[in-house]
């Protein structure tokens, strides 16, 4: 698996976080996710199976495709692709290149016909380099407000110059709550953020906060 890219792109009054990762030789895909405000706005996947069919395969070939895809998405953002989404394109966008079950879930959520998971913070995330970072969140269903038990919570440190690092993980308790803490590194190159994600059969949600220097 090759080190990915993480880039914050400011366009208009929004900041888009673009993350591109190699899924590995066992799943030869390059995936790019676009985040706004900690939520996934769009995703793109491309295959490099053709490279595996012509050995020997150089990692530089995969890196080149990752770089090309990452730059293409950034170019789309700067060209205004996500400035506005016309209502008649919502269905087309939901069924673009995502897996079918994920596309159906996202489309139903846009239409308000499915009660999906949402991640709720007890207090704002305030990560700082060299300090103890505490996270307290609750997973619940967005419409019924029922707690989601046993949802998987993952906390990662992402950087514009380094591969994302897993910090802590666990599952929500019977009340749908998760709490944990971890010592953040004293420094790290690039623009850094802590991403808290939560996943279960009821859906996926995540929140993000920029890491500040003390």
CSV table of N, CA and C in Angstrom, one decimal, residues 52-156:
chain,number,residue,atom,x,y,z
A,52,UNK,N,-1.4,-4.6,-12.8
A,52,UNK,CA,-1.0,-5.9,-12.3
A,52,UNK,C,-0.9,-7.0,-13.3
A,53,UNK,N,-1.6,-6.7,-14.4
A,53,UNK,CA,-1.6,-7.7,-15.5
A,53,UNK,C,-0.3,-7.6,-16.4
A,54,UNK,N,0.5,-6.6,-16.1
A,54,UNK,CA,1.7,-6.4,-16.9
A,54,UNK,C,3.0,-6.3,-16.0
A,55,UNK,N,3.3,-7.4,-15.3
A,55,UNK,CA,4.5,-7.4,-14.4
A,55,UNK,C,5.8,-7.2,-15.2
A,56,UNK,N,6.9,-6.7,-14.6
A,56,UNK,CA,6.9,-6.2,-13.2
A,56,UNK,C,6.2,-4.9,-13.0
A,57,UNK,N,5.5,-4.7,-12.0
A,57,UNK,CA,4.8,-3.4,-11.7
A,57,UNK,C,5.6,-2.5,-10.8
A,58,UNK,N,5.8,-1.3,-11.2
A,58,UNK,CA,6.6,-0.3,-10.4
A,58,UNK,C,5.6,0.5,-9.6
A,59,UNK,N,6.0,0.7,-8.3
A,59,UNK,CA,5.1,1.5,-7.4
A,59,UNK,C,4.9,2.9,-7.9
A,60,UNK,N,5.9,3.3,-8.7
A,60,UNK,CA,5.9,4.7,-9.2
A,60,UNK,C,4.7,4.9,-10.2
A,61,UNK,N,4.3,3.8,-10.8
A,61,UNK,CA,3.1,3.8,-11.8
A,61,UNK,C,1.8,4.1,-11.0
A,62,UNK,N,1.7,3.4,-9.8
A,62,UNK,CA,0.5,3.6,-9.0
A,62,UNK,C,0.5,5.0,-8.4
A,63,UNK,N,1.7,5.4,-7.9
A,63,UNK,CA,1.9,6.8,-7.4
A,63,UNK,C,1.5,7.8,-8.4
A,64,UNK,N,1.9,7.6,-9.6
A,64,UNK,CA,1.6,8.6,-10.7
A,64,UNK,C,0.1,8.7,-10.9
A,65,UNK,N,-0.6,7.6,-10.9
A,65,UNK,CA,-2.1,7.6,-11.0
A,65,UNK,C,-2.8,8.3,-9.8
A,66,UNK,N,-2.3,8.0,-8.7
A,66,UNK,CA,-2.8,8.6,-7.5
A,66,UNK,C,-2.7,10.1,-7.6
A,67,UNK,N,-1.5,10.6,-7.9
A,67,UNK,CA,-1.2,12.0,-8.1
A,67,UNK,C,-2.1,12.6,-9.1
A,68,UNK,N,-2.3,11.9,-10.2
A,68,UNK,CA,-3.1,12.5,-11.3
A,68,UNK,C,-4.6,12.6,-10.9
A,69,UNK,N,-5.1,11.5,-10.2
A,69,UNK,CA,-6.5,11.6,-9.7
A,69,UNK,C,-6.7,12.7,-8.6
A,70,UNK,N,-5.7,12.8,-7.7
A,70,UNK,CA,-5.8,13.8,-6.6
A,70,UNK,C,-5.8,15.2,-7.2
A,71,UNK,N,-4.9,15.4,-8.2
A,71,UNK,CA,-4.9,16.8,-8.8
A,71,UNK,C,-6.1,17.1,-9.6
A,72,UNK,N,-6.7,16.0,-10.2
A,72,UNK,CA,-7.9,16.2,-11.1
A,72,UNK,C,-9.1,16.7,-10.2
A,73,UNK,N,-9.2,16.0,-9.0
A,73,UNK,CA,-10.3,16.4,-8.1
A,73,UNK,C,-10.1,17.8,-7.6
A,74,UNK,N,-8.9,18.2,-7.2
A,74,UNK,CA,-8.6,19.5,-6.8
A,74,UNK,C,-8.9,20.5,-7.8
A,75,UNK,N,-8.6,20.2,-9.1
A,75,UNK,CA,-8.9,21.1,-10.2
A,75,UNK,C,-10.4,21.3,-10.4
A,76,UNK,N,-11.2,20.1,-10.2
A,76,UNK,CA,-12.6,20.2,-10.3
A,76,UNK,C,-13.2,21.2,-9.2
A,77,UNK,N,-12.7,21.1,-8.0
A,77,UNK,CA,-13.2,21.9,-6.9
A,77,UNK,C,-12.9,23.4,-7.3
A,78,UNK,N,-11.7,23.7,-7.7
A,78,UNK,CA,-11.3,25.1,-8.0
A,78,UNK,C,-12.1,25.6,-9.2
A,79,UNK,N,-12.5,24.7,-10.1
A,79,UNK,CA,-13.3,25.1,-11.3
A,79,UNK,C,-14.8,25.3,-10.9
A,80,UNK,N,-15.1,25.1,-9.7
A,80,UNK,CA,-16.5,25.3,-9.2
A,80,UNK,C,-17.5,24.2,-9.4
A,81,UNK,N,-17.0,22.9,-9.5
A,81,UNK,CA,-17.9,21.8,-9.7
A,81,UNK,C,-18.9,21.6,-8.6
A,82,UNK,N,-18.4,21.9,-7.3
A,82,UNK,CA,-19.2,21.7,-6.1
A,82,UNK,C,-19.8,23.0,-5.6
A,83,UNK,N,-19.8,24.1,-6.3
A,83,UNK,CA,-20.3,25.3,-5.9
A,83,UNK,C,-21.8,25.2,-5.6
A,84,UNK,N,-22.5,24.5,-6.5
A,84,UNK,CA,-24.0,24.3,-6.4
A,84,UNK,C,-24.3,22.9,-7.0
A,85,UNK,N,-25.2,22.3,-6.4
A,85,UNK,CA,-25.7,21.0,-6.9
A,85,UNK,C,-27.2,21.1,-7.3
A,86,UNK,N,-27.5,21.2,-8.6
A,86,UNK,CA,-28.9,21.3,-9.0
A,86,UNK,C,-29.7,20.1,-8.5
A,87,UNK,N,-30.9,20.4,-8.1
A,87,UNK,CA,-31.8,19.3,-7.6
A,87,UNK,C,-31.9,18.1,-8.5
A,88,UNK,N,-32.0,18.3,-9.8
A,88,UNK,CA,-32.2,17.2,-10.8
A,88,UNK,C,-30.9,16.4,-10.9
A,89,UNK,N,-29.8,16.8,-10.3
A,89,UNK,CA,-28.6,16.0,-10.4
A,89,UNK,C,-28.3,15.2,-9.1
A,90,UNK,N,-29.1,15.3,-8.1
A,90,UNK,CA,-28.9,14.6,-6.9
A,90,UNK,C,-28.9,13.1,-7.1
A,91,UNK,N,-29.9,12.6,-7.9
A,91,UNK,CA,-30.0,11.2,-8.0
A,91,UNK,C,-28.8,10.7,-8.8
A,92,UNK,N,-28.4,11.4,-9.9
A,92,UNK,CA,-27.3,11.0,-10.7
A,92,UNK,C,-26.0,10.9,-9.9
A,93,UNK,N,-25.9,11.9,-9.0
A,93,UNK,CA,-24.7,12.0,-8.2
A,93,UNK,C,-24.6,10.9,-7.2
A,94,UNK,N,-25.8,10.5,-6.6
A,94,UNK,CA,-25.8,9.5,-5.6
A,94,UNK,C,-25.4,8.1,-6.2
A,95,UNK,N,-25.7,7.9,-7.5
A,95,UNK,CA,-25.4,6.6,-8.1
A,95,UNK,C,-24.2,6.7,-9.1
A,96,UNK,N,-23.2,7.5,-8.7
A,96,UNK,CA,-22.1,7.7,-9.6
A,96,UNK,C,-21.2,6.5,-9.6
A,97,UNK,N,-20.1,6.5,-8.8
A,97,UNK,CA,-19.1,5.4,-8.7
A,97,UNK,C,-19.1,4.7,-7.4
A,98,UNK,N,-20.1,4.9,-6.5
A,98,UNK,CA,-20.1,4.3,-5.2
A,98,UNK,C,-20.7,2.9,-5.3
A,99,UNK,N,-20.4,2.0,-4.3
A,99,UNK,CA,-21.0,0.7,-4.3
A,99,UNK,C,-22.5,0.9,-4.2
A,100,UNK,N,-23.3,0.0,-4.8
A,100,UNK,CA,-24.7,0.1,-4.9
A,100,UNK,C,-25.4,0.3,-3.6
A,101,UNK,N,-25.1,-0.5,-2.6
A,101,UNK,CA,-25.7,-0.3,-1.3
A,101,UNK,C,-25.5,1.0,-0.6
A,102,UNK,N,-24.3,1.5,-0.8
A,102,UNK,CA,-23.9,2.8,-0.2
A,102,UNK,C,-24.7,3.9,-1.0
A,103,UNK,N,-24.8,3.8,-2.3
A,103,UNK,CA,-25.5,4.8,-3.1
A,103,UNK,C,-26.9,4.9,-2.8
A,104,UNK,N,-27.6,3.7,-2.6
A,104,UNK,CA,-29.0,3.7,-2.2
A,104,UNK,C,-29.2,4.4,-0.9
A,105,UNK,N,-28.3,4.0,0.1
A,105,UNK,CA,-28.4,4.6,1.4
A,105,UNK,C,-28.3,6.1,1.4
A,106,UNK,N,-27.3,6.6,0.7
A,106,UNK,CA,-27.1,8.1,0.6
A,106,UNK,C,-28.3,8.8,-0.1
A,107,UNK,N,-28.8,8.1,-1.2
A,107,UNK,CA,-29.9,8.8,-1.9
A,107,UNK,C,-31.2,8.8,-1.0
A,108,UNK,N,-31.4,7.7,-0.3
A,108,UNK,CA,-32.6,7.7,0.6
A,108,UNK,C,-32.4,8.8,1.7
A,109,UNK,N,-31.2,8.9,2.2
A,109,UNK,CA,-31.0,9.9,3.3
A,109,UNK,C,-31.2,11.3,2.8
A,110,UNK,N,-30.8,11.6,1.5
A,110,UNK,CA,-31.1,12.9,0.9
A,110,UNK,C,-32.6,13.1,0.8
A,111,UNK,N,-33.4,12.1,0.6
A,111,UNK,CA,-34.8,12.2,0.4
A,111,UNK,C,-35.5,12.2,1.8
A,112,UNK,N,-34.8,11.9,2.9
A,112,UNK,CA,-35.4,11.9,4.2
A,112,UNK,C,-36.2,10.7,4.5
A,113,UNK,N,-35.9,9.6,3.8
A,113,UNK,CA,-36.7,8.4,4.0
A,113,UNK,C,-36.0,7.3,4.8
A,114,UNK,N,-34.9,7.6,5.4
A,114,UNK,CA,-34.2,6.5,6.1
A,114,UNK,C,-33.6,7.2,7.4
A,115,UNK,N,-33.7,6.4,8.5
A,115,UNK,CA,-33.2,6.9,9.8
A,115,UNK,C,-31.7,6.4,9.9
A,116,UNK,N,-30.7,7.3,9.6
A,116,UNK,CA,-29.3,6.9,9.6
A,116,UNK,C,-28.6,7.4,10.8
A,117,UNK,N,-27.4,6.8,11.0
A,117,UNK,CA,-26.5,7.2,12.1
A,117,UNK,C,-26.0,8.6,12.0
A,118,UNK,N,-25.9,9.3,13.1
A,118,UNK,CA,-25.2,10.5,13.2
A,118,UNK,C,-24.3,10.6,14.4
A,119,UNK,N,-23.2,11.3,14.3
A,119,UNK,CA,-22.3,11.4,15.4
A,119,UNK,C,-22.4,12.7,16.1
A,120,UNK,N,-22.6,12.7,17.4
A,120,UNK,CA,-22.9,13.9,18.2
A,120,UNK,C,-21.7,14.1,19.2
A,121,UNK,N,-21.2,15.3,19.2
A,121,UNK,CA,-20.1,15.6,20.1
A,121,UNK,C,-20.7,16.2,21.5
A,122,UNK,N,-20.0,15.7,22.6
A,122,UNK,CA,-20.4,16.3,23.9
A,122,UNK,C,-19.9,17.7,24.0
A,123,UNK,N,-18.7,17.9,23.4
A,123,UNK,CA,-18.1,19.3,23.4
A,123,UNK,C,-17.3,19.4,22.1
A,124,UNK,N,-17.0,20.6,21.7
A,124,UNK,CA,-16.2,20.8,20.4
A,124,UNK,C,-14.8,20.2,20.6
A,125,UNK,N,-14.3,19.6,19.4
A,125,UNK,CA,-13.0,19.0,19.4
A,125,UNK,C,-12.0,20.1,19.4
A,126,UNK,N,-11.0,20.1,20.3
A,126,UNK,CA,-9.9,21.1,20.3
A,126,UNK,C,-8.5,20.4,20.4
A,127,UNK,N,-8.1,19.7,19.4
A,127,UNK,CA,-6.8,19.0,19.4
A,127,UNK,C,-5.7,20.0,19.3
A,128,UNK,N,-4.6,19.8,20.1
A,128,UNK,CA,-3.4,20.6,20.0
A,128,UNK,C,-2.2,19.7,20.1
A,129,UNK,N,-1.2,20.1,19.4
A,129,UNK,CA,0.1,19.3,19.4
A,129,UNK,C,0.7,19.3,20.8
A,130,UNK,N,1.1,18.1,21.1
A,130,UNK,CA,1.8,17.9,22.4
A,130,UNK,C,0.9,17.8,23.6
A,131,UNK,N,-0.4,17.8,23.4
A,131,UNK,CA,-1.4,17.8,24.5
A,131,UNK,C,-2.2,16.5,24.5
A,132,UNK,N,-2.8,16.3,25.6
A,132,UNK,CA,-3.7,15.1,25.7
A,132,UNK,C,-5.0,15.5,25.0
A,133,UNK,N,-5.4,14.6,24.1
A,133,UNK,CA,-6.6,14.9,23.3
A,133,UNK,C,-7.7,13.9,23.8
A,134,UNK,N,-8.8,14.5,24.2
A,134,UNK,CA,-10.0,13.7,24.8
A,134,UNK,C,-11.1,13.8,23.8
A,135,UNK,N,-11.8,12.7,23.5
A,135,UNK,CA,-12.9,12.6,22.7
A,135,UNK,C,-14.1,12.0,23.4
A,136,UNK,N,-15.2,12.6,23.4
A,136,UNK,CA,-16.4,12.1,23.9
A,136,UNK,C,-17.5,12.3,22.9
A,137,UNK,N,-18.1,11.2,22.4
A,137,UNK,CA,-19.1,11.3,21.3
A,137,UNK,C,-20.2,10.3,21.6
A,138,UNK,N,-21.3,10.6,20.9
A,138,UNK,CA,-22.5,9.7,21.0
A,138,UNK,C,-23.0,9.4,19.6
A,139,UNK,N,-23.3,8.1,19.4
A,139,UNK,CA,-23.9,7.7,18.1
A,139,UNK,C,-25.4,7.5,18.3
A,140,UNK,N,-26.2,8.1,17.4
A,140,UNK,CA,-27.6,8.0,17.5
A,140,UNK,C,-28.2,8.0,16.1
A,141,UNK,N,-29.5,7.7,16.0
A,141,UNK,CA,-30.2,7.7,14.7
A,141,UNK,C,-30.7,9.1,14.6
A,142,UNK,N,-30.6,9.7,13.4
A,142,UNK,CA,-30.8,11.1,13.2
A,142,UNK,C,-32.3,11.5,13.3
A,143,UNK,N,-33.2,10.6,13.0
A,143,UNK,CA,-34.6,10.9,13.1
A,143,UNK,C,-35.3,10.5,14.5
A,144,UNK,N,-35.1,9.3,14.8
A,144,UNK,CA,-35.7,8.8,16.1
A,144,UNK,C,-34.9,9.2,17.3
A,145,UNK,N,-33.6,9.6,17.1
A,145,UNK,CA,-32.7,9.9,18.2
A,145,UNK,C,-32.3,8.7,19.1
A,146,UNK,N,-32.6,7.5,18.7
A,146,UNK,CA,-32.3,6.3,19.4
A,146,UNK,C,-30.8,6.1,19.4
A,147,UNK,N,-30.2,5.7,20.6
A,147,UNK,CA,-28.7,5.4,20.6
A,147,UNK,C,-28.4,4.2,19.7
A,148,UNK,N,-27.2,4.3,19.2
A,148,UNK,CA,-26.7,3.1,18.4
A,148,UNK,C,-25.6,2.4,19.2
A,149,UNK,N,-25.9,1.2,19.6
A,149,UNK,CA,-25.0,0.4,20.4
A,149,UNK,C,-24.0,-0.4,19.5
A,150,UNK,N,-22.7,-0.5,20.0
A,150,UNK,CA,-21.8,-1.3,19.3
A,150,UNK,C,-21.2,-0.7,18.0
A,151,UNK,N,-21.4,0.6,17.7
A,151,UNK,CA,-20.9,1.2,16.5
A,151,UNK,C,-19.4,1.4,16.7
A,152,UNK,N,-18.7,1.2,15.6
A,152,UNK,CA,-17.2,1.3,15.6
A,152,UNK,C,-16.8,2.7,15.5
A,153,UNK,N,-16.0,3.2,16.4
A,153,UNK,CA,-15.5,4.5,16.5
A,153,UNK,C,-14.0,4.5,16.2
A,154,UNK,N,-13.5,5.3,15.3
A,154,UNK,CA,-12.1,5.4,15.0
A,154,UNK,C,-11.6,6.8,15.0
A,155,UNK,N,-10.5,7.1,15.6
A,155,UNK,CA,-9.9,8.4,15.7
A,155,UNK,C,-8.6,8.4,14.9
A,156,UNK,N,-8.4,9.2,13.9
A,156,UNK,CA,-7.2,9.3,13.1
A,156,UNK,C,-6.6,10.7,13.1
